Coordinates of C-alpha atoms and ligand atoms in Angstrom, one line a residue:
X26 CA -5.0 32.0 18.4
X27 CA -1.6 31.8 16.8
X28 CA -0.5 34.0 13.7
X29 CA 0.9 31.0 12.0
X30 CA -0.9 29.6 9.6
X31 CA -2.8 26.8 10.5
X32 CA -2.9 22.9 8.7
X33 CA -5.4 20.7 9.8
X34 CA -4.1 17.6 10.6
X35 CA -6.3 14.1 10.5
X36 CA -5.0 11.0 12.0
X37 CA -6.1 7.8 10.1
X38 CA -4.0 5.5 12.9
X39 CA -7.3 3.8 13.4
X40 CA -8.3 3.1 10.0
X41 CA -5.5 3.1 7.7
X42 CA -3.5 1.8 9.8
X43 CA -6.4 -1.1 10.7
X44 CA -5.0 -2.2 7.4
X45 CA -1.2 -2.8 8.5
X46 CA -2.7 -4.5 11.7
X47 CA -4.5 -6.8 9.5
X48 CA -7.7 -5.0 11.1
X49 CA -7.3 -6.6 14.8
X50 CA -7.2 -3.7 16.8
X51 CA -9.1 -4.6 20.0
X52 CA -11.4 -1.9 21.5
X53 CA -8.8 -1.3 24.8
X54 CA -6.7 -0.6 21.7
X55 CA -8.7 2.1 20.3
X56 CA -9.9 3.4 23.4
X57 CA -6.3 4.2 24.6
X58 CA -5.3 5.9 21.2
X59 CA -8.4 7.5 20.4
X60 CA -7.5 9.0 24.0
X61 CA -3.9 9.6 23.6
X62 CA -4.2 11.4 20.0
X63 CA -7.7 13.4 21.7
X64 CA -5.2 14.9 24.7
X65 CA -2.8 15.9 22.2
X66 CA -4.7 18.1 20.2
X67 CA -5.5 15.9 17.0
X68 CA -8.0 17.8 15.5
X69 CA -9.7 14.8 13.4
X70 CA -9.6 11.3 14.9
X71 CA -10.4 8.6 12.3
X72 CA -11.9 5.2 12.8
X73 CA -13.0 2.3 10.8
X74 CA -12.0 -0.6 9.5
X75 CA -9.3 0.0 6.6
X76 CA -11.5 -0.3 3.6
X77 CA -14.0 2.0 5.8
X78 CA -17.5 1.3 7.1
X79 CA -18.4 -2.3 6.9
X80 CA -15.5 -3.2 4.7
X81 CA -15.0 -6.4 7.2
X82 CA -15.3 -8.9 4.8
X83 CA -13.7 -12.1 3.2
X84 CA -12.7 -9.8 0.2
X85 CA -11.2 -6.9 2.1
X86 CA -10.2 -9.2 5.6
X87 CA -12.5 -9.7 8.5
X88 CA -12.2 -7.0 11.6
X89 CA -12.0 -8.7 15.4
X90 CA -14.3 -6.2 16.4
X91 CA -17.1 -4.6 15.2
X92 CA -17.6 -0.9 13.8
X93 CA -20.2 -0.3 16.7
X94 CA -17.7 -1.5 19.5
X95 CA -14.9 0.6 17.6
X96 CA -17.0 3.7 17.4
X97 CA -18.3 3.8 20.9
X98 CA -14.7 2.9 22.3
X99 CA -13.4 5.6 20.5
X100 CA -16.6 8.0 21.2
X101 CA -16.0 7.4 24.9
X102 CA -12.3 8.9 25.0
X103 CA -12.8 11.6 22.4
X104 CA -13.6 15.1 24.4
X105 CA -12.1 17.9 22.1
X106 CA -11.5 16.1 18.5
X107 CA -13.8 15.3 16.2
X108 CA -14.8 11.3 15.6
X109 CA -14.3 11.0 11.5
X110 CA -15.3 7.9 9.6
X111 CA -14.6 6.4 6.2
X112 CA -17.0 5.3 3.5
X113 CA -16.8 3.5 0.1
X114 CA -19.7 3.8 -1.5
X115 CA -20.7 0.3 -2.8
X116 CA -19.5 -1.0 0.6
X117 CA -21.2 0.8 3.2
X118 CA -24.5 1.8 3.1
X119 CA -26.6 4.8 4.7
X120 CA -27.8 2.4 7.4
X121 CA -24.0 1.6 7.8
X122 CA -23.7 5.8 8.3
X123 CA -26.8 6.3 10.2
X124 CA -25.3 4.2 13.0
X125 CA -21.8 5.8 12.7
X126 CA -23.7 8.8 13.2
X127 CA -25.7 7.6 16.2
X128 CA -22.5 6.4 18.0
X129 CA -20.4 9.8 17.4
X130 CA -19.2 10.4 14.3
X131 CA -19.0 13.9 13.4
X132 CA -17.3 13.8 9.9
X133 CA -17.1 11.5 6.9
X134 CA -15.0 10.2 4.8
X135 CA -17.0 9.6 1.1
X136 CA -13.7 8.3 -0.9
X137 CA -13.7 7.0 -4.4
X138 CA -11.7 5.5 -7.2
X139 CA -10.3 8.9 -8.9
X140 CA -12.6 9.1 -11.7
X141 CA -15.6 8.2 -9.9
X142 CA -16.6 10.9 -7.9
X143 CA -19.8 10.6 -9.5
X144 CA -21.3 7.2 -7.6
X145 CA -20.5 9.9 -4.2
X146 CA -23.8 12.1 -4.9
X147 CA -26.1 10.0 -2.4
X148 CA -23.5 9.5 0.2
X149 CA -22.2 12.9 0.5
X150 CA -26.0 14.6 0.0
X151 CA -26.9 11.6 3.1
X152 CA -23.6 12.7 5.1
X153 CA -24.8 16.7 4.6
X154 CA -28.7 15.6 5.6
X155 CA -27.1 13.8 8.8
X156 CA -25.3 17.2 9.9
X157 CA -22.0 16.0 9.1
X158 CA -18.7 17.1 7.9
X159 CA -18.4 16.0 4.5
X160 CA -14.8 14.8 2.7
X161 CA -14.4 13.6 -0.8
X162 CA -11.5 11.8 -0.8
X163 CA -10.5 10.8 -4.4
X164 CA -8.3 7.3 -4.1
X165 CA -5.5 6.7 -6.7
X166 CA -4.6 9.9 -7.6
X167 CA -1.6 9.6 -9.4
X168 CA -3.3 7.2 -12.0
X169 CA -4.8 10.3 -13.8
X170 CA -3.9 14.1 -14.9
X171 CA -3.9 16.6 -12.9
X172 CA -7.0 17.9 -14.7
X173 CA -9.1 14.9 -14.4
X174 CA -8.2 15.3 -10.8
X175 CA -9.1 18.6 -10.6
X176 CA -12.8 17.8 -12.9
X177 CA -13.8 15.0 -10.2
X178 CA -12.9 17.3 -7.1
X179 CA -15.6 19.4 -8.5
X180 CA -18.2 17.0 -8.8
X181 CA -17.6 16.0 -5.1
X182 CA -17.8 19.8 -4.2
X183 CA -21.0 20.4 -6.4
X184 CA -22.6 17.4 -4.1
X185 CA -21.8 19.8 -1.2
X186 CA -18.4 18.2 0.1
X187 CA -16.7 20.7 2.6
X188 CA -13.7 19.2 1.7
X189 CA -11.5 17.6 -0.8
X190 CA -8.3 15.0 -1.0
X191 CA -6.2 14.0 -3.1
X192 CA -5.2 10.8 -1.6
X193 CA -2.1 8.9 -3.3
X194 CA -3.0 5.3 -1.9
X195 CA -0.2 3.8 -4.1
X196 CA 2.2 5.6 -2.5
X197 CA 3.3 6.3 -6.4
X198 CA 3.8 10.3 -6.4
X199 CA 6.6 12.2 -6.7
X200 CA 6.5 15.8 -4.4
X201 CA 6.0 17.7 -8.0
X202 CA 2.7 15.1 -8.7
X203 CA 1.5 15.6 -5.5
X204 CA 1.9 19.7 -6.1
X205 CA 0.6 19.8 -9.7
X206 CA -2.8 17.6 -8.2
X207 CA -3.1 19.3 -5.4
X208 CA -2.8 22.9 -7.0
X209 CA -5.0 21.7 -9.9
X210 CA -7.8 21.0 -7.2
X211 CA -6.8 24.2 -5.5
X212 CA -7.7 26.0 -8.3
X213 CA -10.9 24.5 -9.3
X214 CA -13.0 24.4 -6.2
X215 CA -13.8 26.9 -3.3
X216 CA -13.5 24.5 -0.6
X217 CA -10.4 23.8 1.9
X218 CA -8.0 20.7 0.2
X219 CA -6.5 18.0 1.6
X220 CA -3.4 15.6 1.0
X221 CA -3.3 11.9 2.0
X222 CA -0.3 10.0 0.9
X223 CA 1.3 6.4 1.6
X224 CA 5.4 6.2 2.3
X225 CA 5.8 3.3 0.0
X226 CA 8.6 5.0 -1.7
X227 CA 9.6 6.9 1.3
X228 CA 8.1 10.4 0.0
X229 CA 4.8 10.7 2.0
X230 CA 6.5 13.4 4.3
X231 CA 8.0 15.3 1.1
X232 CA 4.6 14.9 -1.0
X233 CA 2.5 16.2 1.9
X234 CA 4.9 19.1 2.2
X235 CA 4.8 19.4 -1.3
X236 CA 0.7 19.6 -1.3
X237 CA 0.7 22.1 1.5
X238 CA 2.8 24.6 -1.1
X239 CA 0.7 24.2 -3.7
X240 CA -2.2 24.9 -0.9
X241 CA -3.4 22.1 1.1
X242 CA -4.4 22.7 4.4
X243 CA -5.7 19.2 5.6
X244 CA -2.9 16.5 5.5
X245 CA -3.4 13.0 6.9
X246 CA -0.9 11.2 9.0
X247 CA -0.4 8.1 11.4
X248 CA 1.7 7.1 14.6
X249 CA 4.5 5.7 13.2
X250 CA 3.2 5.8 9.6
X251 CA 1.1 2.5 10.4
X252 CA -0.9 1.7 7.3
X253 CA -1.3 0.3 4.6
X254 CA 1.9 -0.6 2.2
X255 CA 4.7 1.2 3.6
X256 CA 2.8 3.2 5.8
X257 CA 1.7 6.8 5.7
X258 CA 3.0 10.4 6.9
X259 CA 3.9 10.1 10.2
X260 CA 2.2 12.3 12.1
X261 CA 4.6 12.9 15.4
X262 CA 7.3 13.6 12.7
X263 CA 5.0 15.8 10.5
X264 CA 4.1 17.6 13.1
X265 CA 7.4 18.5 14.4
X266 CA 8.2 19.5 10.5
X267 CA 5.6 21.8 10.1
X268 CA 6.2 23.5 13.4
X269 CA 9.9 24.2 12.0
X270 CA 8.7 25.1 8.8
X271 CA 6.2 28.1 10.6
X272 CA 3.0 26.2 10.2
X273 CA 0.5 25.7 13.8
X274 CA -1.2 22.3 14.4
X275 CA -2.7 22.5 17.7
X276 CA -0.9 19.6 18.8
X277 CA 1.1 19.1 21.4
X278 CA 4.5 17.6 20.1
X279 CA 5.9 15.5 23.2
X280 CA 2.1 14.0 23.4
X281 CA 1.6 13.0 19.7
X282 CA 4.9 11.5 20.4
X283 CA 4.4 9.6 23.3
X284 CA 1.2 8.5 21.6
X285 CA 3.3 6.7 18.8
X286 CA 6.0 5.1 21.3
X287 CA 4.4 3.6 24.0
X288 CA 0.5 3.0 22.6
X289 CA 0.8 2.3 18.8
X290 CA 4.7 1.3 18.2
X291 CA 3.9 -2.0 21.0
X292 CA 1.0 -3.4 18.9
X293 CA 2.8 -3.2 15.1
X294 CA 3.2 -6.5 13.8
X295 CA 5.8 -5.0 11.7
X296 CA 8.0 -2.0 11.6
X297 CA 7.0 0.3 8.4
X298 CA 10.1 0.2 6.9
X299 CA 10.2 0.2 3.0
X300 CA 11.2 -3.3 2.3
X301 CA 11.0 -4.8 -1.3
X302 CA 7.2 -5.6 -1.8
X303 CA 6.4 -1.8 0.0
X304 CA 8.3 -0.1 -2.3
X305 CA 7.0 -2.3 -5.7
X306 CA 3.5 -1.2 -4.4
X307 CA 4.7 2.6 -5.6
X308 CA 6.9 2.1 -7.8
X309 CA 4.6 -0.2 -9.8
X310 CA 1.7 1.8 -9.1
X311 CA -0.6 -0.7 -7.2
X312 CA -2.9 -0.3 -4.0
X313 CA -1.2 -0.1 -1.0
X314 CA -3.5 -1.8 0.7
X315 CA -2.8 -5.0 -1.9
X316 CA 0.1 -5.9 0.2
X317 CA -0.7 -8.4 2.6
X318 CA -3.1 -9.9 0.4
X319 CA -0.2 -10.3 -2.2
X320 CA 1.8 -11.5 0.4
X321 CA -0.2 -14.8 1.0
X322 CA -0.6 -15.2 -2.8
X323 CA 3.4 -15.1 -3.1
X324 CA 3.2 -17.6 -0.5
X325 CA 1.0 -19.8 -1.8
X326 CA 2.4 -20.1 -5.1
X327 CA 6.0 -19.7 -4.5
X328 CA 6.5 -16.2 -6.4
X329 CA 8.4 -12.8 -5.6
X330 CA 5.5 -10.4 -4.5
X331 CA 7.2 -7.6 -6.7
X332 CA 6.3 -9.8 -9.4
X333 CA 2.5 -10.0 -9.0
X334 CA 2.6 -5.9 -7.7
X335 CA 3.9 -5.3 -11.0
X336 CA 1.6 -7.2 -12.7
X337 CA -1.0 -5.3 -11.0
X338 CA 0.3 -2.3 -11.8
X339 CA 0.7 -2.6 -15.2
X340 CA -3.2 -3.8 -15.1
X341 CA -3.8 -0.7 -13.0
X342 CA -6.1 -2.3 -10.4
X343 CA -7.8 -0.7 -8.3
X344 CA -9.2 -1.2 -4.8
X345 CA -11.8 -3.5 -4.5
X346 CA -10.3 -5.8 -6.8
X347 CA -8.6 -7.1 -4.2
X348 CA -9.6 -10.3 -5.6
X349 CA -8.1 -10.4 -8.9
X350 CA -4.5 -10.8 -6.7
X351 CA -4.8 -14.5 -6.1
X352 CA -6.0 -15.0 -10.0
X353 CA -2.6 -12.6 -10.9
X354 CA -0.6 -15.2 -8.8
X355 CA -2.2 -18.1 -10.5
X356 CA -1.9 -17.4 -14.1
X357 CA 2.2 -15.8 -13.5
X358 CA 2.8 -19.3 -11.5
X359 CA 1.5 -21.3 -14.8
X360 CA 3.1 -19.2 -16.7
X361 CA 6.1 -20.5 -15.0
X362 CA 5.0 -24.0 -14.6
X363 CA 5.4 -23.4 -11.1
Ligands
LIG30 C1 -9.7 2.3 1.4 C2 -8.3 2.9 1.3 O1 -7.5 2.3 2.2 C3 -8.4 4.4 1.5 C4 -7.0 5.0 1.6 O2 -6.5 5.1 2.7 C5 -6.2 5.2 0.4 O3 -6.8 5.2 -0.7 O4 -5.0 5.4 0.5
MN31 MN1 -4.4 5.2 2.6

């Protein structure tokens, strides 16, 4: 075992990134990832759809194939990793779990709005009951203090979480947020942290540095930062960067890489470059996965999408409201007589 120390990387390729794929992924799709990420020593292999188990829905956009086909597609490839899921309580269910369970999944995902660790009790005492491992994953970080962050992180570790994120879904942070959160939780609970953050101003790989000196030792990423928004951390790059900077992975670099070139890059239906919209979704402080839905509302009434992700913003929505966007498009294309 090396003598560096070691940072537990998770790759959320196949689930935030179900969001930048519009959640199509077919199970040849996953299979082959699931696979490639496995052989190259990803410790934690997520899969669901983007909004987590049964978020296919009208409201959140309806998956091509089902959790059960994605789990066992994944479950059949995945040899040394473990099979992680997400869950949003208020979405999925424990029946939702139960299955996830009996198709694989070793680890969970409990995430909630930032100051609502509290609806997580059930779901992470289920998660613990089912013999897995337990994440609280508090979404929207940046739209609180480090404090408050710091207060909720501690009612998802009295529940029995094994481990906590501080996940910056609106890609909104600056590094010295993402340190102040992350060391705030660091200080508050006994339990490893963890860092998940969205490129949207092109800072994911600084803020998730940034979280692993102020102690975070899990920090999400995805092949070619595929997700929602901008993207996230992408892990082939991440992991060269920590390996430079001292740290040990487990993965193999060339692998991870080859991973992101020739299975994942192929099937984007965009590159994650920060373009205009991406970036108003941090700079305004909205949802990252609001984009494509603001997209088609931009579309349909004729309006900049910067506009509606700053009205949204300055609203501070958060996810699940996913359908308040097309009502935000509305009332600004009145406004403007449009
Ligand atoms: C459901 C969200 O996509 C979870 C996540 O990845 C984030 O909050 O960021
Ligand atoms: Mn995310």
């Amino acid at each position: 075992m090396s003598d560096k120390k070691h940072i537990h990387l998770v790759d959320t390729t196949l689930r935030d990134g179900s969001h930048a794929v519009s959640h199509q992924y077919t199970t040849e799709q996953i299979a082959k990832i699931a696979a490639g990420l496995d052989e190259a020593g990803v410790e934690y292999i997520e899969v669901s759809h983007g909004d987590g188990l049964a978020g296919s829905s009208i409201n959140y956009g309806y998956s091509v194939t089902s959790e059960e086909e994605m789990l066992k597609a994944a479950n059949s490839v995945i040899k040394k990793g473990t099979l992680t899921v997400l869950l949003i309580p208020g979405i999925a269910t424990q029946t939702d779990l139960e299955m996830a369970v009996k198709l694989g999944a070793k680890a969970v995902r409990v995430a909630t709005h930032v100051t609502e660790a509290d609806i997580s009790e059930q779901h992470i005492g289920m998660a613990k009951r089912l013999g897995l491992k337990a994440f609280g994953f508090l979404m929207m970080s940046h739209m609180v203090s480090p404090e408050k962050v710091a207060e909720q992180a501690k009612l998802f570790e009295s529940y029995g979480a094994d481990i906590i994120y501080v996940a910056d879904s609106a890609g909104a942070m600056l590094p010295e947020d993402a340190y102040n959160r992350v060391s705030a939780v660091v200080e508050a609970v006994n339990v490893p942290v963890g860092f998940h953050a969205h490129n949207n101003m092109t800072l994911a790989t600084a803020n998730s540095l940034a979280a692993i000196e102020a102690g975070a030792t899990y920090i999400d990423g995805t092949c070619r930062g595929l997700g929602a928004g901008a993207g996230n951390t992408q892990i082939e790059a991440l992991v060269g960067v920590l390996e430079k900077k001292g740290y040990h992975t487990g993965i193999d670099l060339y692998k991870v890489m080859d991973v992101a070139e020739d299975l994942v890059e192929p099937i984007m239906q965009r590159p994650q470059v920060v373009r205009n919209a991406p970036f108003m979704l941090g700079y305004a402080g909205a949802y990252s996965s609001f984009l494509l839905h603001t997209y088609r509302a931009a579309k349909k009434f004729d309006l900049d999408p910067r506009d509606i992700l700053t009205e949204l913003g300055n609203r501070r929505m958060v996810g699940g409201q996913e359908d308040m966007i097309i009502d935000v498009a509305y009332q600004l294309a009145k406004k403007r007589g449009v």
